[in-house]
Structure formats: structure tokens, C-alpha cells
Amino acid sequence: MIELRSVAMSYGGTELLSDMTLKLMAGSFHFLTGPSGAGKTTFLKLCYAELMPSGGQLNLFGQDVRDLGRDDIAMLRRRVGVVHQDCQFLDHLPLLENVALPLSVAGRAVDPQELKDLLGWVGLAGQARALPPQLSGGERQRAALARAVILSPDILLADEPTGNLDWEMSLRLLTLLVELNRMGKTVVIATHDLNLIRAAKAQVPARVLRIQNRRLHLAGADL
Amino acid sequence: MRRLLGLLPQAEPRGADRVVPPTGFTARLTLLTAAAMAFLAVFALALSLASGRLADRWAEALARSATIRISAPAEQMAAQTRAVLDILAVTPGVASARALDEAEMRNLLSPWFGPDLPVDTLPLPQLVEVVETAGGLDAEGLRLRLAAEAPGALFDDHTRWRRPLVAAAERLRLLGILSLVLIGGATAAMITLAAQAALAANGQVIRVLRLVGARDVFIARAFVRRFTLRGFSGAVLGTVLGVAAVAALPDTDAAGGFLTGLGFQGWGWLWPLAIPPLAAGVAFGATRAAALRMLKGIR
Ligand SMILES: Nc1ncnc2c1ncn2[C@@H]1O[C@H](COP(=O)(O)OP(=O)(O)OP(=O)(O)O)[C@@H](O)[C@H]1O
Ligand SMILES: [Mg+2]
């Protein structure tokens, strides 16, 4: 699914990430941790081709990202659902249309019942008509998750999806992600929350990646 | 101004267009600009058509014909007429030449002197009609030769004074066409600016659309459709007003002359129909280019 070979990434100055080699298999469940500013968001951006590696080779679905044209990238993003750290909604459209946005841009028909079920699944059935700025941080994160899965992507990337949630809501969201993983989706969650990782490990064989000193490590079973 | 613009019609975005928030003020400005430009284009079109007609009419009137008038004592008249015809026969640029007979002279003069004119008793000059070839003849050379061999002959190329007028009318037609080109260019520039403003204002929207997998054409289409529609409807408005204004010009009969000839004639009234589709085409091209250029900067 996602394969890195000595991938390096820099924003122009010194390298932020170096020599990352990794293979994420289909159906796997990974956490991504590391201190703030270590490059977790940057790593995820590489995985949906918002950023290009400055060195090494990165393959997504068996294709070198460097060979992807602009339309290829659009198609790739329909197979990778992303919960962004800052959600990224269209503030002038109600939640319902924001969640259905990937369908609209892909030119696919929207099934109203399916959409309603999806909103119910993330506990937002009552807020369908609200505009994104009128929602709480946690509601927005759940809406972002609904939008990320609406195209039934093969890979789900979530950047601090529980950052604004209380513990109970965090667990609910985790349950949703675990459900998706059981449906065969590859899941990567960037988080600081060790409790969340522990809770997940009780449900799925999750592995932990850690970015430290510009390198990507596979953390031990000590968590 | 804003309130005035608020009165103009505005298309409500639907379906896929909804992903880009409405841009009310820019929208109405674009509409107004397109209308103003179309209005001007109608006049530029009328100007170039009218001056074209004028140039054609005057050029035809030139018709490359001239006359030679021979005034001589009666006993020399025949000799000088023959001399003139001989000279004309060998002058380059003369297609044909012929002396008018008495009946023709009487016809020419009757409007002034009445039909009962005793032509034979009057010391009338003899007229020779000269038809030039397409290349025209050398008037100065002919005058010199006539002066030497037929002192009573006077070469009169009376229509020649119109030549600068024809040139002026032709220049006017060219200026009309140039104006049309400039109006088209200015429209493209203004729509590009408006589209760029709309694109810049919607940078975040475009970024989000890219993130959820929108292709460039999808995003560009939302903007292109909007500006094409505005350009078209504005141009329809301006064209209708412009044509109405041209139609309301006073009749040619009422005043006569060039200014009142500034209308459309016959099939010419169909020309303004081309303005709205052209404006739509200009808006389409300008917006599409601006959108694709801007999208290049967003992954
Ligand atoms: N567009 C950018 N241009 C330059 N530097 C950037 C850019 N984006 C991020 N950085 C820098 O890269 C580093 C890593 O950023 P990143 O967002 O990947 O960290 P993170 O691990 O996600 O942090 P957090 O846990 O706080 O979200 C930071 O020091 C940040 O300042
Ligand atoms: Mg981050």
C-alpha cells in the first residue's frame, strides 16, 4: 500500500525526516507518535502526495509518487481518506454537503439514506444542516472522519483525530477506526495519546511508529 | 453603486457550482463590464460597417472617369477634337475616349437651360469622355501634352478630390475594426482580473477541493461556468441596449450625410448577434486560463 525506501523530507532548510524505510501492508493498523514538531503531519502529507519527498523513493499503491500527474494525484486521494489535523471544511456549505464533498467532486451520486446513516455513525445526525464554524472541535473531527470514509477508501490517515475529544468520545472514535480496520482498511493514526494506543492494542494488533531524531522507528512492545 | 448593481440579475449557483461560495459583488461588476463593452462593441461595429459602405460607395463614384472640355473657335473645333482623341489614343491608362455628340450635350445642358436650347448657335465647348483603366492615368503628363497640341482643351478629373475622402473612410473602417479588437482585449483583461480575484479569494476552498480528490477541470469548471454565464448575459444586455440606441438614431432622410448613415442595413442587423457568443468565448478562455494557472500552485 505505502512503501518508503530511504525517503527524506525537508522544507528547504535542513532535513526534517531522513532515511525512512517502511512498508505498510494492506489491512494493517499503525499509530504514529513523536514529539510535537517531529514531522508526523509531514509524514502523513507525503502519504497523500500533498508533499513530495526530497529524497528516496515513495510508492503509493505500487506507483512512484514522482510519476504521478495532477489528475493521478486526484484519483489517488479518492483512495486515501484523510482526517486532517485542522479538519479543512468548506465553511459556506452545511455539514451534510461537506461530508458528501468527495462524492460530489468525484461526480458520484449521493445516496441520502447512506449519508444519514454515516452521520448517525459518527453521532452527528442532528447537526446535518449546521455550518462547520458552528460546530465544536470534537464534532468537526467526527465530521472529518465521516468525510474521510465516504468514498470507502483503501487507506485511512488520521492526524490527531482525538485532539479535541474527551476520553469517552475518543474511545468512540477509536471504535469507529477499529471497525474500519476490521473491514480491511489500512489505518494510520498520528497521536500523542498513549492511553489511546493502549486502548487500541486491546482491540487490534496495532503497531506503533515513532519519529525521533528525524528517523522513523518501529517502537517495541513496551506500550 | 452597490445598490445599483444589486438590481442586476444574478444567477444562483446550483449543483457542482455550489462548492465555490457566491461572489456577489464581483459577479455584478463582471456583468456590468461585459454589458458596457458589448454596448461599445455595437457602436464600433456600426462605425466600421457604415464607413465601409461609405468607402465602397465613394470609390465606385470615382469610377475612373474624367472629361476633357475643348473651348475653341468654331473653325478650329474639329481639328482640336481630333488632336485630343489622337493624344488619348496613345496615352497609357486610357481605356476608351469618345467625343459626345450634340444630342448628349443637349441632354446634359437641358436641366439648366431648358429643352429648347439652340445648341448649334451657341459657342458650346466640345466634351470628350475619358474612361481610365484600373491603373489610372498620369494627369499631369496628359495636361502638358494637351496644352502643347490642343491649347483649347482642359482636362478635368473632377472626381479626384474624393480620393482622400475614400482613404479617410477606409481608415475609419480600419479604426472601427481596431476598436472591436481592443474592446475584446479589454474584456479579456477585465474578466481575467475578476476571475483572478475570485480565485484568490477562494484559495482555501480550492485547497480543500484538491484534498478531497477534485481534478483541476472540476475546480476550473465551477469558475469558468460562472464567468462565462456572466460575460454572456452582460453582453446580451449591452448588445440589446446598443442596437436599440443605433436604431433610435435619426433617419438618413431626415438629416442626410455620414453621421446618420451610422446604422446597420439589411443583413447588417445580424452582426451584433455575434457579440454575446464572442463575449462568452472571451470570458471562457480568460477564466479557464486564469484558473488553470492558479491551480498549478496548489498540489
Ligand atoms: N510548510 C512548511 N514550511 C516550512 N516548515 C514547515 C512546514 N510545515 C511544517 N513545517 C515544520 O516542520 C516541522 C514538523 O511539522 P509537522 O507539522 O510535521 O509536525 P508534527 O509532528 O505534526 O507536530 P504536531 O504534533 O505539533 O502536530 C515543524 O518544525 C514545522 O515548523
Ligand atoms: Mg501535526
Coordinates of C-alpha atoms and ligand atoms in Angstrom, one line a residue:
Chain A
M1 CA 0.0 0.0 0.0
I2 CA 2.5 2.6 1.2
E3 CA 6.2 1.8 0.7
L4 CA 9.1 4.1 1.6
R5 CA 12.7 3.5 0.6
S6 CA 15.2 5.8 2.2
V7 CA 12.7 8.7 2.0
A8 CA 13.9 12.1 3.1
M9 CA 11.9 15.2 3.5
S10 CA 13.0 18.8 4.0
Y11 CA 11.2 22.1 3.8
G12 CA 14.1 23.8 2.1
G13 CA 16.5 24.0 5.1
T14 CA 17.8 21.1 7.0
E15 CA 16.2 17.7 6.6
L16 CA 13.2 17.2 8.8
L17 CA 12.9 13.5 8.1
S18 CA 15.8 11.3 6.9
D19 CA 16.3 7.8 5.6
M20 CA 12.8 6.4 6.3
T21 CA 12.3 2.9 5.1
L22 CA 8.9 1.2 5.8
K23 CA 6.2 -0.9 4.2
L24 CA 2.6 -0.5 5.3
M25 CA 0.7 -3.6 4.4
A26 CA -3.0 -3.7 3.4
G27 CA -5.3 -4.1 6.4
S28 CA -2.6 -3.1 9.0
F29 CA -3.2 -0.7 11.9
H30 CA -0.5 1.7 12.8
F31 CA 0.0 4.6 15.3
L32 CA 2.4 7.3 14.6
T33 CA 3.9 9.1 17.6
G34 CA 6.7 11.5 18.3
P35 CA 7.2 14.9 19.9
S36 CA 5.4 17.9 18.6
G37 CA 7.1 19.2 15.6
A38 CA 8.8 15.9 14.9
G39 CA 7.1 15.6 11.5
K40 CA 4.1 13.4 12.0
T41 CA 1.8 15.7 9.9
T42 CA 4.6 16.0 7.3
F43 CA 4.8 12.2 7.1
L44 CA 1.1 11.9 6.5
K45 CA 1.2 14.6 3.8
L46 CA 3.8 12.5 2.0
C47 CA 1.3 9.7 2.1
Y48 CA -1.4 11.5 0.2
A49 CA 1.0 13.4 -2.1
E50 CA 0.5 16.9 -0.7
L51 CA 4.2 16.9 -0.3
M52 CA 6.9 15.2 -2.5
P53 CA 9.8 13.5 -0.8
S54 CA 13.1 15.4 -1.2
G55 CA 15.0 12.1 -1.4
G56 CA 14.5 8.4 -1.7
Q57 CA 11.5 6.6 -3.2
L58 CA 7.9 6.6 -2.1
N59 CA 5.4 4.3 -3.7
L60 CA 1.7 4.6 -3.1
F61 CA -0.4 1.7 -4.4
G62 CA 2.7 0.5 -6.2
Q63 CA 3.3 3.7 -8.1
D64 CA 6.2 6.1 -7.6
V65 CA 4.7 9.4 -6.4
R66 CA 7.1 11.3 -8.7
D67 CA 5.5 9.8 -11.7
L68 CA 2.0 11.0 -10.7
G69 CA 0.4 13.8 -12.7
R70 CA -2.1 16.2 -11.2
D71 CA -5.1 14.1 -12.2
D72 CA -3.4 10.9 -10.9
I73 CA -3.0 12.6 -7.5
A74 CA -6.7 13.5 -7.5
M75 CA -7.5 9.8 -8.2
L76 CA -5.1 8.7 -5.5
R77 CA -6.8 10.9 -2.9
R78 CA -10.1 9.2 -3.6
R79 CA -8.5 6.0 -2.4
V80 CA -6.9 7.6 0.7
G81 CA -9.2 9.1 3.3
V82 CA -7.7 11.7 5.5
V83 CA -8.8 13.3 8.7
H84 CA -6.7 16.5 8.7
Q85 CA -5.3 18.0 11.9
D86 CA -7.2 21.2 11.1
C87 CA -10.2 19.4 9.5
Q88 CA -10.4 21.5 6.3
F89 CA -14.0 22.1 5.6
L90 CA -15.9 24.4 3.2
D91 CA -17.3 26.9 5.7
H92 CA -20.2 28.0 3.4
L93 CA -21.7 24.6 3.0
P94 CA -23.7 22.7 5.6
L95 CA -22.1 19.7 7.3
L96 CA -24.1 17.3 5.2
E97 CA -22.7 18.7 1.9
N98 CA -19.2 18.8 3.4
V99 CA -19.3 15.2 4.3
A100 CA -20.6 14.4 0.8
L101 CA -18.0 16.5 -0.9
P102 CA -15.7 13.7 -2.0
L103 CA -18.7 12.2 -3.8
S104 CA -19.6 15.5 -5.4
V105 CA -16.1 16.1 -6.8
A106 CA -15.9 12.5 -8.0
G107 CA -19.1 13.1 -9.9
R108 CA -20.9 10.3 -8.0
A109 CA -24.5 10.3 -6.9
V110 CA -25.2 10.9 -3.2
D111 CA -27.5 8.4 -1.5
P112 CA -29.3 10.5 1.1
Q113 CA -30.1 7.5 3.3
E114 CA -26.4 6.3 3.3
L115 CA -25.3 9.8 4.1
K116 CA -27.7 9.9 7.0
D117 CA -26.5 6.6 8.3
L118 CA -22.9 7.8 8.1
L119 CA -23.7 10.9 10.1
G120 CA -25.5 8.8 12.7
W121 CA -22.5 6.5 12.8
V122 CA -20.3 9.5 13.9
G123 CA -23.1 10.8 16.1
L124 CA -23.9 13.9 14.1
A125 CA -27.3 13.1 12.7
G126 CA -28.7 16.2 14.5
Q127 CA -26.2 18.6 13.0
A128 CA -26.6 17.8 9.3
R129 CA -27.7 21.4 8.5
A130 CA -25.1 23.2 10.6
L131 CA -22.3 25.1 9.1
P132 CA -18.8 23.9 10.1
P133 CA -17.9 27.1 12.1
Q134 CA -21.0 26.4 14.2
L135 CA -19.7 23.0 15.4
S136 CA -17.5 22.2 18.3
G137 CA -13.9 21.0 17.7
G138 CA -14.9 17.4 18.5
E139 CA -17.9 17.5 16.2
R140 CA -15.7 18.7 13.4
Q141 CA -13.3 15.9 13.9
R142 CA -16.0 13.3 13.8
A143 CA -17.4 15.0 10.7
A144 CA -13.9 14.9 9.1
L145 CA -13.8 11.2 9.8
A146 CA -17.2 10.7 8.1
R147 CA -16.0 12.6 5.1
A148 CA -12.7 10.6 5.0
V149 CA -14.6 7.3 4.8
I150 CA -17.4 8.2 2.5
L151 CA -15.6 7.0 -0.7
S152 CA -14.8 3.8 1.1
P153 CA -11.0 4.4 0.7
D154 CA -8.4 1.7 1.0
I155 CA -6.2 3.7 3.4
L156 CA -7.3 5.9 6.2
L157 CA -4.9 8.5 7.6
A158 CA -5.9 10.4 10.8
D159 CA -3.9 13.3 12.1
E160 CA -4.6 13.7 15.9
P161 CA -8.2 12.7 15.4
T162 CA -8.9 12.8 19.2
G163 CA -7.1 16.1 19.8
N164 CA -10.3 17.9 20.8
L165 CA -12.2 15.0 22.3
D166 CA -12.8 13.9 25.8
W167 CA -11.8 10.3 26.8
E168 CA -15.3 8.8 26.2
M169 CA -15.6 10.4 22.8
S170 CA -12.0 9.4 21.9
L171 CA -12.8 5.8 22.7
R172 CA -15.9 6.0 20.5
L173 CA -13.9 7.4 17.6
L174 CA -11.3 4.7 18.1
T175 CA -14.0 2.1 17.9
L176 CA -15.0 3.5 14.6
L177 CA -11.5 3.3 13.3
V178 CA -11.1 -0.2 14.6
E179 CA -14.4 -1.1 12.8
L180 CA -13.0 0.3 9.6
N181 CA -9.8 -1.7 10.0
R182 CA -11.8 -4.9 10.5
M183 CA -13.4 -4.1 7.2
G184 CA -10.0 -4.3 5.7
K185 CA -8.9 -0.7 5.6
T186 CA -5.3 0.2 6.3
V187 CA -5.3 2.7 9.2
V188 CA -2.6 5.1 10.3
I189 CA -3.3 7.4 13.3
A190 CA -0.9 10.2 14.3
T191 CA -1.4 10.8 18.1
H192 CA 0.3 11.8 21.3
D193 CA -2.2 10.0 23.3
L194 CA -0.6 6.9 24.9
N195 CA -3.8 5.9 26.6
L196 CA -5.5 5.7 23.2
I197 CA -2.7 3.5 21.9
R198 CA -3.1 1.2 24.8
A199 CA -6.9 1.1 24.4
A200 CA -6.5 0.2 20.7
K201 CA -4.0 -2.5 21.4
A202 CA -6.6 -4.3 23.4
Q203 CA -8.8 -4.5 20.3
V204 CA -6.5 -4.8 17.3
P205 CA -2.9 -5.9 16.6
A206 CA -1.8 -2.3 16.3
R207 CA 1.8 -1.3 15.8
V208 CA 3.5 1.9 16.8
L209 CA 5.8 4.0 14.6
R210 CA 7.8 6.7 16.3
I211 CA 9.5 9.6 14.7
Q212 CA 12.5 10.7 16.7
N213 CA 15.7 12.4 15.7
R214 CA 14.5 12.7 12.2
R215 CA 14.2 8.9 11.9
L216 CA 11.2 6.6 11.8
H217 CA 11.4 3.7 14.3
L218 CA 9.1 0.8 14.9
A219 CA 8.5 1.1 18.7
G220 CA 8.8 -2.0 20.8
A221 CA 6.0 -3.9 22.5
D222 CA 6.6 -1.9 25.7
L223 CA 3.5 0.3 25.4
Chain B
M1 CA -23.1 51.8 -6.7
R2 CA -23.5 48.6 -4.8
R3 CA -27.2 49.2 -4.5
L4 CA -27.5 49.9 -8.2
L5 CA -25.6 46.7 -9.0
G6 CA -27.9 44.8 -6.7
L7 CA -30.7 45.4 -9.1
L8 CA -29.0 43.5 -11.9
P9 CA -30.0 39.8 -12.3
Q10 CA -27.7 37.3 -10.8
A11 CA -27.6 33.6 -11.4
E12 CA -28.0 31.4 -8.3
P13 CA -25.3 28.8 -8.3
R14 CA -26.6 25.2 -8.2
G15 CA -25.2 21.7 -8.1
A16 CA -21.4 21.4 -8.5
D17 CA -21.2 25.2 -8.7
R18 CA -22.2 25.4 -5.1
V19 CA -18.7 24.2 -3.9
V20 CA -17.5 27.7 -4.7
P21 CA -19.2 30.3 -2.5
P22 CA -21.1 33.0 -4.3
T23 CA -19.1 36.2 -5.2
G24 CA -21.9 38.7 -5.4
F25 CA -20.1 42.0 -5.9
T26 CA -17.5 40.7 -8.4
A27 CA -20.3 38.9 -10.2
R28 CA -22.3 42.0 -10.8
L29 CA -19.2 44.0 -11.7
T30 CA -18.3 41.4 -14.4
L31 CA -21.9 41.6 -15.7
L32 CA -21.8 45.3 -15.9
T33 CA -18.4 45.4 -17.5
A34 CA -19.5 42.9 -20.1
A35 CA -22.6 44.9 -20.8
A36 CA -20.7 48.2 -21.2
M37 CA -18.2 46.5 -23.5
A38 CA -20.9 45.0 -25.6
F39 CA -22.6 48.4 -25.9
L40 CA -19.4 49.9 -27.1
A41 CA -18.8 47.0 -29.5
V42 CA -22.2 47.6 -31.1
F43 CA -21.1 51.2 -32.0
A44 CA -17.7 50.1 -33.2
L45 CA -19.3 47.5 -35.3
A46 CA -21.8 50.1 -36.7
L47 CA -19.0 52.5 -37.3
S48 CA -16.9 50.1 -39.3
L49 CA -19.8 48.8 -41.3
A50 CA -21.0 52.3 -42.1
S51 CA -17.6 53.6 -43.1
G52 CA -17.1 50.5 -45.1
R53 CA -20.3 51.2 -47.0
L54 CA -19.2 54.8 -47.5
A55 CA -15.8 53.9 -48.8
D56 CA -17.3 51.4 -51.3
R57 CA -19.9 53.9 -52.5
W58 CA -17.4 56.8 -53.0
A59 CA -14.8 54.5 -54.6
E60 CA -17.4 53.4 -57.1
A61 CA -18.3 57.1 -57.7
L62 CA -14.7 57.8 -58.6
A63 CA -15.4 55.2 -61.4
R64 CA -12.2 56.3 -63.1
S65 CA -14.0 58.6 -65.5
A66 CA -12.9 62.1 -66.4
T67 CA -13.9 64.7 -69.1
I68 CA -11.9 66.9 -71.4
R69 CA -13.5 70.2 -72.3
I70 CA -12.4 71.9 -75.5
S71 CA -13.2 75.5 -76.0
A72 CA -12.1 76.8 -79.3
P73 CA -13.3 79.0 -82.2
A74 CA -15.8 77.1 -84.3
E75 CA -13.4 76.6 -87.3
Q76 CA -10.7 75.0 -85.0
M77 CA -13.1 72.8 -83.0
A78 CA -13.0 69.8 -85.2
A79 CA -9.2 69.9 -85.6
Q80 CA -8.6 70.2 -81.8
T81 CA -11.1 67.5 -81.0
R82 CA -9.3 65.2 -83.4
A83 CA -5.9 66.1 -81.9
V84 CA -7.3 65.4 -78.4
L85 CA -8.6 62.0 -79.4
D86 CA -5.3 61.2 -81.1
I87 CA -3.4 62.1 -77.9
L88 CA -5.8 60.0 -75.8
A89 CA -5.4 57.0 -78.1
V90 CA -1.7 56.8 -77.3
T91 CA -1.9 57.8 -73.6
P92 CA -1.2 54.9 -71.2
G93 CA -4.0 54.4 -68.8
V94 CA -6.8 55.4 -71.1
A95 CA -9.3 52.6 -71.6
S96 CA -11.5 54.5 -74.0
A97 CA -12.3 58.0 -75.1
R98 CA -15.1 59.4 -77.1
A99 CA -16.4 62.9 -78.1
L100 CA -20.0 63.5 -77.0
D101 CA -22.4 64.2 -79.9
E102 CA -24.9 67.0 -80.0
A103 CA -27.9 65.1 -78.5
E104 CA -25.8 64.0 -75.5
M105 CA -24.7 67.6 -75.0
R106 CA -28.3 68.8 -75.2
N107 CA -29.3 66.2 -72.5
L108 CA -26.5 67.4 -70.2
L109 CA -27.5 71.0 -70.6
S110 CA -31.2 70.8 -70.6
P111 CA -31.6 70.8 -66.8
W112 CA -30.0 74.2 -66.7
F113 CA -31.3 75.9 -69.9
G114 CA -34.5 74.0 -70.8
P115 CA -35.1 71.6 -73.7
D116 CA -35.3 74.2 -76.4
L117 CA -31.7 75.2 -76.3
P118 CA -30.4 76.1 -79.8
V119 CA -27.2 74.1 -79.4
D120 CA -25.8 74.8 -82.8
T121 CA -26.0 78.6 -82.4
L122 CA -24.3 78.7 -79.1
P123 CA -20.5 78.6 -78.7
L124 CA -20.6 75.4 -76.7
P125 CA -17.4 73.6 -75.7
Q126 CA -16.9 70.1 -77.0
L127 CA -16.9 67.4 -74.3
V128 CA -14.7 64.3 -74.5
E129 CA -15.4 61.5 -72.1
V130 CA -12.4 59.6 -70.9
V131 CA -12.6 56.2 -69.1
E132 CA -9.4 55.2 -67.3
T133 CA -8.0 51.7 -66.9
A134 CA -7.7 50.3 -63.4
G135 CA -4.2 51.6 -63.1
G136 CA -5.3 55.2 -63.7
L137 CA -3.6 57.7 -65.9
D138 CA -0.9 60.3 -65.4
A139 CA -3.0 63.5 -65.2
E140 CA 0.0 66.0 -65.2
G141 CA 1.6 64.4 -68.2
L142 CA -1.7 64.5 -70.1
R143 CA -2.3 68.1 -69.2
L144 CA 1.2 69.1 -70.6
R145 CA 0.6 67.3 -73.8
L146 CA -2.8 68.7 -74.3
A147 CA -1.5 72.3 -73.7
A148 CA 1.1 71.7 -76.4
E149 CA -1.1 70.2 -79.1
A150 CA -4.7 71.4 -78.3
P151 CA -4.5 74.7 -76.4
G152 CA -8.3 74.9 -76.1
A153 CA -8.5 71.5 -74.2
L154 CA -8.9 71.3 -70.5
F155 CA -8.5 68.0 -68.6
D156 CA -11.0 67.9 -65.7
D157 CA -10.7 65.0 -63.3
H158 CA -13.4 66.4 -61.1
T159 CA -14.0 63.2 -59.1
R160 CA -10.4 63.1 -58.0
W161 CA -11.0 65.3 -55.0
R162 CA -13.0 62.5 -53.4
R163 CA -9.9 60.2 -53.3
P164 CA -8.7 61.4 -49.9
L165 CA -12.3 61.0 -48.6
V166 CA -12.3 57.4 -49.7
A167 CA -9.0 56.9 -48.0
A168 CA -10.4 58.5 -44.8
A169 CA -13.5 56.3 -44.9
E170 CA -11.3 53.3 -45.3
R171 CA -9.2 54.4 -42.4
L172 CA -12.3 54.8 -40.4
R173 CA -13.4 51.3 -41.1
L174 CA -10.0 50.1 -40.0
L175 CA -10.3 52.1 -36.8
G176 CA -13.7 50.5 -36.2
I177 CA -12.2 47.1 -36.6
L178 CA -9.3 48.0 -34.4
S179 CA -11.7 49.3 -31.7
L180 CA -13.5 45.9 -31.8
V181 CA -10.2 44.1 -31.3
L182 CA -9.3 46.5 -28.4
I183 CA -12.7 46.0 -26.8
G184 CA -12.3 42.3 -27.0
G185 CA -8.8 42.5 -25.4
A186 CA -10.0 44.9 -22.7
T187 CA -12.9 42.5 -21.9
A188 CA -10.5 39.6 -21.7
A189 CA -8.2 41.6 -19.4
M190 CA -11.0 42.7 -17.1
I191 CA -12.5 39.2 -16.8
T192 CA -9.1 37.8 -16.1
L193 CA -8.7 40.3 -13.3
A194 CA -12.1 39.5 -11.9
A195 CA -11.5 35.7 -12.2
Q196 CA -8.1 36.1 -10.5
A197 CA -9.7 38.0 -7.7
A198 CA -12.4 35.3 -7.3
L199 CA -9.8 32.5 -7.4
A200 CA -7.5 34.3 -4.9
A201 CA -10.5 34.9 -2.5
N202 CA -11.3 31.2 -2.8
G203 CA -7.8 29.8 -2.2
Q204 CA -8.8 27.8 0.8
V205 CA -11.9 26.4 -1.0
I206 CA -9.7 25.2 -3.9
R207 CA -7.2 23.7 -1.5
V208 CA -9.9 21.7 0.3
L209 CA -11.4 20.5 -3.1
R210 CA -8.0 19.3 -4.1
L211 CA -7.5 17.5 -0.8
V212 CA -10.8 15.5 -1.3
G213 CA -9.8 14.4 -4.8
A214 CA -11.1 17.1 -7.1
R215 CA -9.5 17.2 -10.5
D216 CA -8.3 20.5 -11.9
V217 CA -11.1 20.6 -14.6
F218 CA -13.7 20.1 -11.9
I219 CA -12.5 23.1 -10.0
A220 CA -11.9 25.3 -13.0
R221 CA -15.3 24.4 -14.3
A222 CA -17.0 25.9 -11.3
F223 CA -15.4 29.3 -12.0
V224 CA -15.4 29.1 -15.8
R225 CA -19.1 28.4 -15.9
R226 CA -19.9 31.3 -13.7
F227 CA -17.8 33.9 -15.6
T228 CA -18.9 32.6 -19.0
L229 CA -22.5 33.0 -17.9
R230 CA -21.9 36.5 -16.6
G231 CA -20.0 37.5 -19.6
F232 CA -22.7 36.2 -21.9
S233 CA -25.7 37.7 -20.0
G234 CA -23.9 41.0 -19.6
A235 CA -23.1 41.1 -23.3
V236 CA -26.7 40.3 -24.2
L237 CA -27.9 43.2 -22.1
G238 CA -25.3 45.6 -23.6
T239 CA -26.0 44.4 -27.2
V240 CA -29.7 44.9 -26.8
L241 CA -29.2 48.4 -25.5
G242 CA -26.6 49.3 -28.1
V243 CA -28.7 48.0 -31.0
A244 CA -31.7 50.0 -29.6
A245 CA -29.6 53.1 -29.4
V246 CA -28.4 52.7 -33.0
A247 CA -31.9 52.0 -34.2
A248 CA -33.0 55.2 -32.5
L249 CA -30.6 57.3 -34.5
P250 CA -32.4 59.8 -36.8
D251 CA -33.2 58.7 -40.3
T252 CA -30.8 59.2 -43.2
D253 CA -33.6 61.1 -45.0
A254 CA -34.1 63.4 -42.1
A255 CA -30.6 64.8 -41.9
G256 CA -28.5 63.2 -44.6
G257 CA -24.8 62.7 -44.6
F258 CA -22.4 60.4 -42.9
L259 CA -23.4 60.6 -39.3
T260 CA -26.9 59.4 -39.8
G261 CA -25.7 56.6 -42.1
L262 CA -24.2 55.1 -38.9
G263 CA -26.9 52.4 -38.6
F264 CA -27.0 48.8 -39.7
Q265 CA -28.5 48.0 -43.1
G266 CA -30.3 44.8 -44.2
W267 CA -28.4 41.7 -43.1
G268 CA -26.1 44.0 -41.2
W269 CA -28.5 44.0 -38.3
L270 CA -27.5 40.3 -37.7
W271 CA -23.9 41.3 -37.0
P272 CA -24.5 42.3 -33.4
L273 CA -25.8 38.8 -32.7
A274 CA -22.2 37.7 -32.8
I275 CA -21.3 39.9 -29.8
P276 CA -22.7 37.8 -26.9
P277 CA -21.3 34.5 -28.0
L278 CA -17.9 36.1 -28.6
A279 CA -18.0 37.7 -25.2
A280 CA -18.9 34.3 -23.7
G281 CA -16.0 32.8 -25.6
V282 CA -13.6 35.5 -24.3
A283 CA -14.8 35.0 -20.7
F284 CA -14.5 31.2 -21.0
G285 CA -10.9 31.4 -22.3
A286 CA -9.8 34.1 -19.9
T287 CA -11.3 32.4 -16.8
R288 CA -10.0 28.9 -17.8
A289 CA -6.5 30.2 -18.3
A290 CA -6.6 32.1 -15.0
A291 CA -8.0 29.1 -13.1
L292 CA -5.5 26.5 -14.6
R293 CA -2.6 28.9 -13.9
M294 CA -3.7 29.3 -10.3
L295 CA -4.2 25.6 -9.8
K296 CA -0.6 24.8 -10.8
G297 CA 0.4 26.4 -7.5
I298 CA -1.8 24.1 -5.4
R299 CA -0.9 20.4 -5.0
Ligands
LIG1 N1 5.0 24.3 5.0 C1 6.1 24.3 5.9 N2 7.2 25.0 5.6 C2 8.2 25.0 6.4 N3 8.3 24.3 7.6 C3 7.2 23.5 7.9 C4 6.1 23.5 7.1 N4 5.2 22.6 7.6 C5 5.8 22.2 8.8 N5 7.0 22.7 8.9 C6 7.9 22.4 10.0 O1 8.2 21.1 10.1 C7 8.2 20.6 11.4 C8 7.3 19.4 11.5 O2 6.0 19.8 11.3 P1 4.8 18.8 11.5 O3 3.5 19.5 11.3 O4 5.0 17.7 10.5 O5 4.9 18.3 13.0 P2 4.0 17.3 13.8 O6 4.8 16.2 14.2 O7 2.8 17.0 13.1 O8 3.7 18.2 15.1 P3 2.4 18.3 16.0 O9 2.4 17.1 16.9 O10 2.5 19.5 16.7 O11 1.2 18.3 15.0 C9 7.8 21.7 12.3 O12 9.0 22.2 12.9 C10 7.3 22.8 11.4 O13 7.6 24.0 11.8
MG2 MG 0.8 17.5 13.3

